[in-house]
Amino acid sequence: MMLTLRPAVAARTAFRQYARAMSTQAEPMVLTSRSESGKVAILTLNRPKALNALSTPLFDQLNAELEKADADESVRAIVLTGGEKVFAAGADIKEMKDKQFAEAYKNNFLGTWAKLADIRKPIIGAVAGYALGGGCELAMMTDFIVCTPKAVFAQPEITLGIIPGGGGSQRLVTLIGKGRAMDMVLTNRKVSGVEAGQWGLASRVTEDGQSVVEEAVKVADGIAKFGVVAAQAGKEAVNAALELPLAQGLRLERRLFQALFATADQKEGMAAFAEKRKPTWTDN
């Protein structure tokens, strides 16, 4: 015998089925918001049940949002965070465990995970809780890190029979020196937020209990008050120091410095200083 639902009952049943289907759909892996000023894009990793484990789909979304923010003229700085509890507790092992060399090599596995380094606008990493493995590497890809005292940085890949693959061994040497980098890579040493600040891995460490996201946004809003051209030129000059011999780096810095004299913001900034008033930037 076939049971026929009344229209109202059928409608409610259909709605419940639709609601269940919607609730099981994957939420965005990267949440986007803006600071109160509207000038800072806040990108939040959103895999809380997996402690923000990093995966290729997550990076696909992150890269897309970073490119949007970089192209948006209203955005002057970016904050990247995992929230107030965890930044990212490493790469998603489920995605990696069965990979073979040929597949990883042909598809350039992890190659797309470093696109953050191509973004021209300033990026601040706001780190609370774990920043392990790929999470530590992602944090180091930002222009500088603000962290909590209880944040934990580590490169535990050796416990899995591998080494860092997202720049950990390279960026750590630049930031904290060879000995400390070796210590972290070879012994799975965990570094607290306090130590990270002392070592130069983090630029700023919040007070205990202070919101790391709010502090990072505050710093980013400070950057947003300056001219975009000068901010991007400053970022380019500092990044060049990581790759160029000193003489070439000094030459690039000097050329960028000289080039800024062709901008309206240089004229406005120096005129405002001489006239003892606040400058009005036009980003030209």
PDB file of C-alpha atoms in Angstrom:
ATOM      1  CA  MET A   1       0.000   0.000   0.000  1.00  0.00           C
ATOM      2  CA  MET A   2       1.389   3.381  -1.030  1.00  0.00           C
ATOM      3  CA  LEU A   3       1.257   6.155   1.539  1.00  0.00           C
ATOM      4  CA  THR A   4       0.351   9.539   0.062  1.00  0.00           C
ATOM      5  CA  LEU A   5       1.512  12.585   2.016  1.00  0.00           C
ATOM      6  CA  ARG A   6      -0.705  15.620   2.298  1.00  0.00           C
ATOM      7  CA  PRO A   7       0.806  18.704   0.565  1.00  0.00           C
ATOM      8  CA  ALA A   8       1.711  20.459   3.826  1.00  0.00           C
ATOM      9  CA  VAL A   9       3.345  17.325   5.233  1.00  0.00           C
ATOM     10  CA  ALA A  10       5.162  16.720   1.955  1.00  0.00           C
ATOM     11  CA  ALA A  11       6.468  20.291   1.991  1.00  0.00           C
ATOM     12  CA  ARG A  12       7.767  19.958   5.553  1.00  0.00           C
ATOM     13  CA  THR A  13       9.405  16.626   4.697  1.00  0.00           C
ATOM     14  CA  ALA A  14      11.061  18.109   1.639  1.00  0.00           C
ATOM     15  CA  PHE A  15      12.321  21.069   3.680  1.00  0.00           C
ATOM     16  CA  ARG A  16      13.802  18.781   6.338  1.00  0.00           C
ATOM     17  CA  GLN A  17      15.543  16.732   3.663  1.00  0.00           C
ATOM     18  CA  TYR A  18      16.895  19.911   2.095  1.00  0.00           C
ATOM     19  CA  ALA A  19      18.086  21.209   5.481  1.00  0.00           C
ATOM     20  CA  ARG A  20      19.850  17.910   6.211  1.00  0.00           C
ATOM     21  CA  ALA A  21      21.529  18.009   2.820  1.00  0.00           C
ATOM     22  CA  MET A  22      22.659  21.585   3.343  1.00  0.00           C
ATOM     23  CA  SER A  23      23.973  20.818   6.839  1.00  0.00           C
ATOM     24  CA  THR A  24      26.136  18.008   5.489  1.00  0.00           C
ATOM     25  CA  GLN A  25      27.682  20.144   2.759  1.00  0.00           C
ATOM     26  CA  ALA A  26      31.231  21.193   3.438  1.00  0.00           C
ATOM     27  CA  GLU A  27      31.604  24.623   4.981  1.00  0.00           C
ATOM     28  CA  PRO A  28      34.170  26.971   3.471  1.00  0.00           C
ATOM     29  CA  MET A  29      37.661  25.988   4.594  1.00  0.00           C
ATOM     30  CA  VAL A  30      38.637  29.658   4.695  1.00  0.00           C
ATOM     31  CA  LEU A  31      36.352  32.269   6.239  1.00  0.00           C
ATOM     32  CA  THR A  32      36.663  35.878   5.144  1.00  0.00           C
ATOM     33  CA  SER A  33      35.850  39.074   7.010  1.00  0.00           C
ATOM     34  CA  ARG A  34      37.022  42.675   7.292  1.00  0.00           C
ATOM     35  CA  SER A  35      38.360  44.833  10.074  1.00  0.00           C
ATOM     36  CA  GLU A  36      36.140  47.596  11.432  1.00  0.00           C
ATOM     37  CA  SER A  37      37.956  50.078   9.193  1.00  0.00           C
ATOM     38  CA  GLY A  38      37.273  47.874   6.160  1.00  0.00           C
ATOM     39  CA  LYS A  39      40.913  48.130   5.105  1.00  0.00           C
ATOM     40  CA  VAL A  40      42.138  44.803   6.479  1.00  0.00           C
ATOM     41  CA  ALA A  41      41.036  41.460   5.027  1.00  0.00           C
ATOM     42  CA  ILE A  42      40.913  38.740   7.691  1.00  0.00           C
ATOM     43  CA  LEU A  43      41.280  35.182   6.392  1.00  0.00           C
ATOM     44  CA  THR A  44      40.540  32.459   8.942  1.00  0.00           C
ATOM     45  CA  LEU A  45      41.372  28.787   8.401  1.00  0.00           C
ATOM     46  CA  ASN A  46      38.194  26.827   9.088  1.00  0.00           C
ATOM     47  CA  ARG A  47      38.715  23.124   9.747  1.00  0.00           C
ATOM     48  CA  PRO A  48      38.191  23.190  13.531  1.00  0.00           C
ATOM     49  CA  LYS A  49      37.492  19.456  13.927  1.00  0.00           C
ATOM     50  CA  ALA A  50      40.804  18.689  12.204  1.00  0.00           C
ATOM     51  CA  LEU A  51      42.681  21.444  14.072  1.00  0.00           C
ATOM     52  CA  ASN A  52      42.893  23.316  10.755  1.00  0.00           C
ATOM     53  CA  ALA A  53      44.911  20.525   9.135  1.00  0.00           C
ATOM     54  CA  LEU A  54      46.222  21.789   5.816  1.00  0.00           C
ATOM     55  CA  SER A  55      45.212  20.173   2.549  1.00  0.00           C
ATOM     56  CA  THR A  56      45.295  20.972  -1.148  1.00  0.00           C
ATOM     57  CA  PRO A  57      41.566  21.898  -1.216  1.00  0.00           C
ATOM     58  CA  LEU A  58      42.143  24.275   1.706  1.00  0.00           C
ATOM     59  CA  PHE A  59      45.075  25.890  -0.074  1.00  0.00           C
ATOM     60  CA  ASP A  60      43.038  26.189  -3.265  1.00  0.00           C
ATOM     61  CA  GLN A  61      40.484  28.237  -1.316  1.00  0.00           C
ATOM     62  CA  LEU A  62      43.144  30.175   0.564  1.00  0.00           C
ATOM     63  CA  ASN A  63      45.006  31.076  -2.618  1.00  0.00           C
ATOM     64  CA  ALA A  64      41.783  32.246  -4.260  1.00  0.00           C
ATOM     65  CA  GLU A  65      40.903  34.473  -1.275  1.00  0.00           C
ATOM     66  CA  LEU A  66      44.446  35.855  -1.105  1.00  0.00           C
ATOM     67  CA  GLU A  67      44.332  36.770  -4.781  1.00  0.00           C
ATOM     68  CA  LYS A  68      40.951  38.463  -4.296  1.00  0.00           C
ATOM     69  CA  ALA A  69      42.307  40.507  -1.400  1.00  0.00           C
ATOM     70  CA  ASP A  70      45.447  41.404  -3.329  1.00  0.00           C
ATOM     71  CA  ALA A  71      43.361  42.663  -6.271  1.00  0.00           C
ATOM     72  CA  ASP A  72      40.854  44.562  -4.103  1.00  0.00           C
ATOM     73  CA  GLU A  73      41.888  48.218  -3.920  1.00  0.00           C
ATOM     74  CA  SER A  74      39.967  48.719  -0.673  1.00  0.00           C
ATOM     75  CA  VAL A  75      42.189  46.132   1.061  1.00  0.00           C
ATOM     76  CA  ARG A  76      45.504  47.513   2.258  1.00  0.00           C
ATOM     77  CA  ALA A  77      46.719  44.645   4.474  1.00  0.00           C
ATOM     78  CA  ILE A  78      45.803  41.039   5.237  1.00  0.00           C
ATOM     79  CA  VAL A  79      45.638  39.027   8.466  1.00  0.00           C
ATOM     80  CA  LEU A  80      45.893  35.239   8.222  1.00  0.00           C
ATOM     81  CA  THR A  81      44.811  33.251  11.271  1.00  0.00           C
ATOM     82  CA  GLY A  82      43.319  30.026  12.496  1.00  0.00           C
ATOM     83  CA  GLY A  83      41.442  31.794  15.266  1.00  0.00           C
ATOM     84  CA  GLU A  84      42.102  32.102  18.973  1.00  0.00           C
ATOM     85  CA  LYS A  85      42.622  28.374  19.723  1.00  0.00           C
ATOM     86  CA  VAL A  86      44.776  26.861  16.987  1.00  0.00           C
ATOM     87  CA  PHE A  87      46.583  28.073  13.886  1.00  0.00           C
ATOM     88  CA  ALA A  88      47.183  24.809  12.001  1.00  0.00           C
ATOM     89  CA  ALA A  89      48.323  21.523  13.491  1.00  0.00           C
ATOM     90  CA  GLY A  90      50.145  20.387  10.364  1.00  0.00           C
ATOM     91  CA  ALA A  91      49.316  18.970   6.949  1.00  0.00           C
ATOM     92  CA  ASP A  92      46.496  16.491   6.459  1.00  0.00           C
ATOM     93  CA  ILE A  93      48.223  13.101   6.813  1.00  0.00           C
ATOM     94  CA  LYS A  94      45.266  11.339   5.180  1.00  0.00           C
ATOM     95  CA  GLU A  95      46.003  13.209   1.962  1.00  0.00           C
ATOM     96  CA  MET A  96      49.698  12.333   2.048  1.00  0.00           C
ATOM     97  CA  LYS A  97      50.080   8.843   3.491  1.00  0.00           C
ATOM     98  CA  ASP A  98      49.461   6.836   0.302  1.00  0.00           C
ATOM     99  CA  LYS A  99      51.226   9.096  -2.198  1.00  0.00           C
ATOM    100  CA  GLN A 100      53.994   7.685  -4.351  1.00  0.00           C
ATOM    101  CA  PHE A 101      57.052   9.594  -5.586  1.00  0.00           C
ATOM    102  CA  ALA A 102      55.985   9.711  -9.248  1.00  0.00           C
ATOM    103  CA  GLU A 103      52.572  11.160  -8.378  1.00  0.00           C
ATOM    104  CA  ALA A 104      53.978  13.731  -5.951  1.00  0.00           C
ATOM    105  CA  TYR A 105      56.711  14.756  -8.399  1.00  0.00           C
ATOM    106  CA  LYS A 106      54.573  14.929 -11.551  1.00  0.00           C
ATOM    107  CA  ASN A 107      51.823  16.917  -9.838  1.00  0.00           C
ATOM    108  CA  ASN A 108      54.305  19.117  -7.937  1.00  0.00           C
ATOM    109  CA  PHE A 109      52.704  18.266  -4.586  1.00  0.00           C
ATOM    110  CA  LEU A 110      52.951  21.240  -2.183  1.00  0.00           C
ATOM    111  CA  GLY A 111      53.969  23.491  -5.081  1.00  0.00           C
ATOM    112  CA  THR A 112      50.744  25.493  -4.877  1.00  0.00           C
ATOM    113  CA  TRP A 113      51.057  25.816  -1.101  1.00  0.00           C
ATOM    114  CA  ALA A 114      53.581  28.644  -1.413  1.00  0.00           C
ATOM    115  CA  LYS A 115      51.543  31.095  -3.500  1.00  0.00           C
ATOM    116  CA  LEU A 116      51.054  33.210  -0.401  1.00  0.00           C
ATOM    117  CA  ALA A 117      54.635  34.384  -0.900  1.00  0.00           C
ATOM    118  CA  ASP A 118      53.602  35.988  -4.211  1.00  0.00           C
ATOM    119  CA  ILE A 119      51.001  38.300  -2.650  1.00  0.00           C
ATOM    120  CA  ARG A 120      52.182  41.915  -2.813  1.00  0.00           C
ATOM    121  CA  LYS A 121      50.162  43.380   0.051  1.00  0.00           C
ATOM    122  CA  PRO A 122      51.469  43.002   3.625  1.00  0.00           C
ATOM    123  CA  ILE A 123      50.320  39.804   5.367  1.00  0.00           C
ATOM    124  CA  ILE A 124      50.407  39.329   9.132  1.00  0.00           C
ATOM    125  CA  GLY A 125      50.156  35.848  10.636  1.00  0.00           C
ATOM    126  CA  ALA A 126      48.112  35.700  13.850  1.00  0.00           C
ATOM    127  CA  VAL A 127      49.108  32.488  15.645  1.00  0.00           C
ATOM    128  CA  ALA A 128      47.478  30.953  18.705  1.00  0.00           C
ATOM    129  CA  GLY A 129      47.859  27.344  19.795  1.00  0.00           C
ATOM    130  CA  TYR A 130      49.551  24.860  17.503  1.00  0.00           C
ATOM    131  CA  ALA A 131      51.504  25.886  14.399  1.00  0.00           C
ATOM    132  CA  LEU A 132      53.031  22.520  13.577  1.00  0.00           C
ATOM    133  CA  GLY A 133      54.669  21.225  10.419  1.00  0.00           C
ATOM    134  CA  GLY A 134      52.856  22.844   7.514  1.00  0.00           C
ATOM    135  CA  GLY A 135      51.212  25.201   9.985  1.00  0.00           C
ATOM    136  CA  CYS A 136      54.595  26.504  11.089  1.00  0.00           C
ATOM    137  CA  GLU A 137      55.631  26.782   7.442  1.00  0.00           C
ATOM    138  CA  LEU A 138      52.458  28.668   6.531  1.00  0.00           C
ATOM    139  CA  ALA A 139      52.989  31.090   9.405  1.00  0.00           C
ATOM    140  CA  MET A 140      56.542  31.733   8.193  1.00  0.00           C
ATOM    141  CA  MET A 141      55.254  32.548   4.700  1.00  0.00           C
ATOM    142  CA  THR A 142      53.508  35.610   6.116  1.00  0.00           C
ATOM    143  CA  ASP A 143      55.471  38.846   6.321  1.00  0.00           C
ATOM    144  CA  PHE A 144      55.655  38.670  10.102  1.00  0.00           C
ATOM    145  CA  ILE A 145      54.013  36.795  12.942  1.00  0.00           C
ATOM    146  CA  VAL A 146      52.047  37.961  15.963  1.00  0.00           C
ATOM    147  CA  CYS A 147      51.555  35.095  18.414  1.00  0.00           C
ATOM    148  CA  THR A 148      50.342  34.310  21.907  1.00  0.00           C
ATOM    149  CA  PRO A 149      52.795  33.310  24.664  1.00  0.00           C
ATOM    150  CA  LYS A 150      51.321  29.803  24.648  1.00  0.00           C
ATOM    151  CA  ALA A 151      51.539  29.293  20.894  1.00  0.00           C
ATOM    152  CA  VAL A 152      53.538  26.205  19.887  1.00  0.00           C
ATOM    153  CA  PHE A 153      55.767  26.114  16.807  1.00  0.00           C
ATOM    154  CA  ALA A 154      57.375  22.869  15.618  1.00  0.00           C
ATOM    155  CA  GLN A 155      58.511  20.896  12.569  1.00  0.00           C
ATOM    156  CA  PRO A 156      57.636  17.324  13.578  1.00  0.00           C
ATOM    157  CA  GLU A 157      58.015  15.774  10.116  1.00  0.00           C
ATOM    158  CA  ILE A 158      60.917  13.580  11.244  1.00  0.00           C
ATOM    159  CA  THR A 159      58.475  11.645  13.431  1.00  0.00           C
ATOM    160  CA  LEU A 160      56.673  10.634  10.201  1.00  0.00           C
ATOM    161  CA  GLY A 161      59.804   9.593   8.325  1.00  0.00           C
ATOM    162  CA  ILE A 162      59.965  12.748   6.193  1.00  0.00           C
ATOM    163  CA  ILE A 163      61.324  16.300   6.349  1.00  0.00           C
ATOM    164  CA  PRO A 164      59.610  19.688   5.960  1.00  0.00           C
ATOM    165  CA  GLY A 165      58.400  20.158   2.390  1.00  0.00           C
ATOM    166  CA  GLY A 166      56.814  23.596   2.496  1.00  0.00           C
ATOM    167  CA  GLY A 167      59.901  25.679   3.198  1.00  0.00           C
ATOM    168  CA  GLY A 168      60.402  24.916   6.877  1.00  0.00           C
ATOM    169  CA  SER A 169      64.075  23.976   6.702  1.00  0.00           C
ATOM    170  CA  GLN A 170      64.873  27.003   4.538  1.00  0.00           C
ATOM    171  CA  ARG A 171      62.883  29.760   6.235  1.00  0.00           C
ATOM    172  CA  LEU A 172      63.830  28.631   9.739  1.00  0.00           C
ATOM    173  CA  VAL A 173      67.534  29.090   8.982  1.00  0.00           C
ATOM    174  CA  THR A 174      66.883  32.646   7.809  1.00  0.00           C
ATOM    175  CA  LEU A 175      64.730  33.513  10.816  1.00  0.00           C
ATOM    176  CA  ILE A 176      66.416  31.746  13.736  1.00  0.00           C
ATOM    177  CA  GLY A 177      69.801  30.512  12.472  1.00  0.00           C
ATOM    178  CA  LYS A 178      71.221  27.133  11.488  1.00  0.00           C
ATOM    179  CA  GLY A 179      71.636  25.638  14.975  1.00  0.00           C
ATOM    180  CA  ARG A 180      68.093  26.300  16.143  1.00  0.00           C
ATOM    181  CA  ALA A 181      66.676  25.254  12.770  1.00  0.00           C
ATOM    182  CA  MET A 182      68.592  21.955  13.010  1.00  0.00           C
ATOM    183  CA  ASP A 183      67.293  21.495  16.543  1.00  0.00           C
ATOM    184  CA  MET A 184      63.681  21.895  15.437  1.00  0.00           C
ATOM    185  CA  VAL A 185      63.979  19.799  12.256  1.00  0.00           C
ATOM    186  CA  LEU A 186      66.034  16.934  13.709  1.00  0.00           C
ATOM    187  CA  THR A 187      64.657  16.616  17.240  1.00  0.00           C
ATOM    188  CA  ASN A 188      61.017  17.716  16.917  1.00  0.00           C
ATOM    189  CA  ARG A 189      61.732  20.487  19.408  1.00  0.00           C
ATOM    190  CA  LYS A 190      58.629  22.489  20.236  1.00  0.00           C
ATOM    191  CA  VAL A 191      59.070  26.249  20.606  1.00  0.00           C
ATOM    192  CA  SER A 192      56.682  28.334  22.706  1.00  0.00           C
ATOM    193  CA  GLY A 193      55.365  31.697  21.654  1.00  0.00           C
ATOM    194  CA  VAL A 194      57.643  33.342  24.208  1.00  0.00           C
ATOM    195  CA  GLU A 195      60.694  31.573  22.759  1.00  0.00           C
ATOM    196  CA  ALA A 196      59.516  32.385  19.234  1.00  0.00           C
ATOM    197  CA  GLY A 197      59.593  36.062  20.123  1.00  0.00           C
ATOM    198  CA  GLN A 198      63.031  35.766  21.712  1.00  0.00           C
ATOM    199  CA  TRP A 199      64.415  33.862  18.728  1.00  0.00           C
ATOM    200  CA  GLY A 200      62.991  36.156  16.059  1.00  0.00           C
ATOM    201  CA  LEU A 201      60.506  33.641  14.685  1.00  0.00           C
ATOM    202  CA  ALA A 202      57.656  35.900  15.851  1.00  0.00           C
ATOM    203  CA  SER A 203      57.845  39.683  15.693  1.00  0.00           C
ATOM    204  CA  ARG A 204      55.320  40.352  18.451  1.00  0.00           C
ATOM    205  CA  VAL A 205      54.011  38.314  21.362  1.00  0.00           C
ATOM    206  CA  THR A 206      50.702  39.271  22.953  1.00  0.00           C
ATOM    207  CA  GLU A 207      50.023  39.504  26.652  1.00  0.00           C
ATOM    208  CA  ASP A 208      48.596  36.342  28.189  1.00  0.00           C
ATOM    209  CA  GLY A 209      44.847  36.306  27.548  1.00  0.00           C
ATOM    210  CA  GLN A 210      44.988  39.021  24.894  1.00  0.00           C
ATOM    211  CA  SER A 211      43.296  38.294  21.563  1.00  0.00           C
ATOM    212  CA  VAL A 212      45.979  37.568  18.967  1.00  0.00           C
ATOM    213  CA  VAL A 213      43.559  38.255  16.108  1.00  0.00           C
ATOM    214  CA  GLU A 214      42.587  41.645  17.513  1.00  0.00           C
ATOM    215  CA  GLU A 215      46.240  42.556  18.011  1.00  0.00           C
ATOM    216  CA  ALA A 216      47.180  41.465  14.485  1.00  0.00           C
ATOM    217  CA  VAL A 217      44.271  43.432  13.015  1.00  0.00           C
ATOM    218  CA  LYS A 218      45.325  46.477  15.040  1.00  0.00           C
ATOM    219  CA  VAL A 219      48.840  46.222  13.608  1.00  0.00           C
ATOM    220  CA  ALA A 220      47.468  45.673  10.088  1.00  0.00           C
ATOM    221  CA  ASP A 221      45.192  48.707  10.439  1.00  0.00           C
ATOM    222  CA  GLY A 222      48.298  50.695  11.360  1.00  0.00           C
ATOM    223  CA  ILE A 223      49.950  49.600   8.119  1.00  0.00           C
ATOM    224  CA  ALA A 224      46.757  50.465   6.253  1.00  0.00           C
ATOM    225  CA  LYS A 225      47.138  54.103   7.304  1.00  0.00           C
ATOM    226  CA  PHE A 226      50.242  54.455   5.134  1.00  0.00           C
ATOM    227  CA  GLY A 227      50.407  54.699   1.363  1.00  0.00           C
ATOM    228  CA  VAL A 228      49.999  51.433  -0.529  1.00  0.00           C
ATOM    229  CA  VAL A 229      52.879  52.097  -2.932  1.00  0.00           C
ATOM    230  CA  ALA A 230      55.415  52.666  -0.148  1.00  0.00           C
ATOM    231  CA  ALA A 231      54.149  49.646   1.810  1.00  0.00           C
ATOM    232  CA  GLN A 232      54.486  47.343  -1.180  1.00  0.00           C
ATOM    233  CA  ALA A 233      57.917  48.743  -2.028  1.00  0.00           C
ATOM    234  CA  GLY A 234      59.049  48.190   1.566  1.00  0.00           C
ATOM    235  CA  LYS A 235      57.860  44.593   1.459  1.00  0.00           C
ATOM    236  CA  GLU A 236      59.644  44.009  -1.847  1.00  0.00           C
ATOM    237  CA  ALA A 237      62.892  45.463  -0.521  1.00  0.00           C
ATOM    238  CA  VAL A 238      62.908  43.380   2.666  1.00  0.00           C
ATOM    239  CA  ASN A 239      62.047  40.165   0.803  1.00  0.00           C
ATOM    240  CA  ALA A 240      64.866  40.812  -1.666  1.00  0.00           C
ATOM    241  CA  ALA A 241      67.354  40.693   1.204  1.00  0.00           C
ATOM    242  CA  LEU A 242      66.562  36.977   1.582  1.00  0.00           C
ATOM    243  CA  GLU A 243      67.703  36.195  -1.942  1.00  0.00           C
ATOM    244  CA  LEU A 244      70.231  38.796  -3.068  1.00  0.00           C
ATOM    245  CA  PRO A 245      73.867  39.384  -2.102  1.00  0.00           C
ATOM    246  CA  LEU A 246      74.246  42.548  -0.039  1.00  0.00           C
ATOM    247  CA  ALA A 247      75.553  44.732  -2.870  1.00  0.00           C
ATOM    248  CA  GLN A 248      72.649  43.788  -5.141  1.00  0.00           C
ATOM    249  CA  GLY A 249      70.148  44.193  -2.334  1.00  0.00           C
ATOM    250  CA  LEU A 250      71.443  47.669  -1.554  1.00  0.00           C
ATOM    251  CA  ARG A 251      71.202  48.567  -5.235  1.00  0.00           C
ATOM    252  CA  LEU A 252      67.583  47.367  -5.417  1.00  0.00           C
ATOM    253  CA  GLU A 253      66.679  49.236  -2.226  1.00  0.00           C
ATOM    254  CA  ARG A 254      68.215  52.438  -3.572  1.00  0.00           C
ATOM    255  CA  ARG A 255      66.365  52.107  -6.894  1.00  0.00           C
ATOM    256  CA  LEU A 256      63.041  51.570  -5.116  1.00  0.00           C
ATOM    257  CA  PHE A 257      63.790  54.536  -2.848  1.00  0.00           C
ATOM    258  CA  GLN A 258      64.553  56.716  -5.857  1.00  0.00           C
ATOM    259  CA  ALA A 259      61.486  55.472  -7.749  1.00  0.00           C
ATOM    260  CA  LEU A 260      59.210  56.592  -4.938  1.00  0.00           C
ATOM    261  CA  PHE A 261      60.190  60.191  -5.685  1.00  0.00           C
ATOM    262  CA  ALA A 262      58.043  59.834  -8.804  1.00  0.00           C
ATOM    263  CA  THR A 263      54.928  59.239  -6.687  1.00  0.00           C
ATOM    264  CA  ALA A 264      52.324  61.714  -5.522  1.00  0.00           C
ATOM    265  CA  ASP A 265      52.458  60.111  -2.067  1.00  0.00           C
ATOM    266  CA  GLN A 266      56.126  61.064  -1.635  1.00  0.00           C
ATOM    267  CA  LYS A 267      55.307  64.696  -2.417  1.00  0.00           C
ATOM    268  CA  GLU A 268      52.296  64.625  -0.101  1.00  0.00           C
ATOM    269  CA  GLY A 269      54.138  62.851   2.735  1.00  0.00           C
ATOM    270  CA  MET A 270      57.055  65.252   2.784  1.00  0.00           C
ATOM    271  CA  ALA A 271      54.842  68.313   2.339  1.00  0.00           C
ATOM    272  CA  ALA A 272      52.642  67.180   5.220  1.00  0.00           C
ATOM    273  CA  PHE A 273      55.705  66.699   7.425  1.00  0.00           C
ATOM    274  CA  ALA A 274      56.988  70.196   6.590  1.00  0.00           C
ATOM    275  CA  GLU A 275      53.544  71.708   7.181  1.00  0.00           C
ATOM    276  CA  LYS A 276      53.002  69.734  10.411  1.00  0.00           C
ATOM    277  CA  ARG A 277      49.781  68.056   9.299  1.00  0.00           C
ATOM    278  CA  LYS A 278      48.615  64.536   8.607  1.00  0.00           C
ATOM    279  CA  PRO A 279      49.181  63.353   5.025  1.00  0.00           C
ATOM    280  CA  THR A 280      46.331  62.371   2.728  1.00  0.00           C
ATOM    281  CA  TRP A 281      47.501  59.409   0.684  1.00  0.00           C
ATOM    282  CA  THR A 282      46.248  58.854  -2.870  1.00  0.00           C
ATOM    283  CA  ASP A 283      48.224  55.654  -3.511  1.00  0.00           C
ATOM    284  CA  ASN A 284      49.739  57.219  -6.615  1.00  0.00           C
TER     285      ASN A 284
END
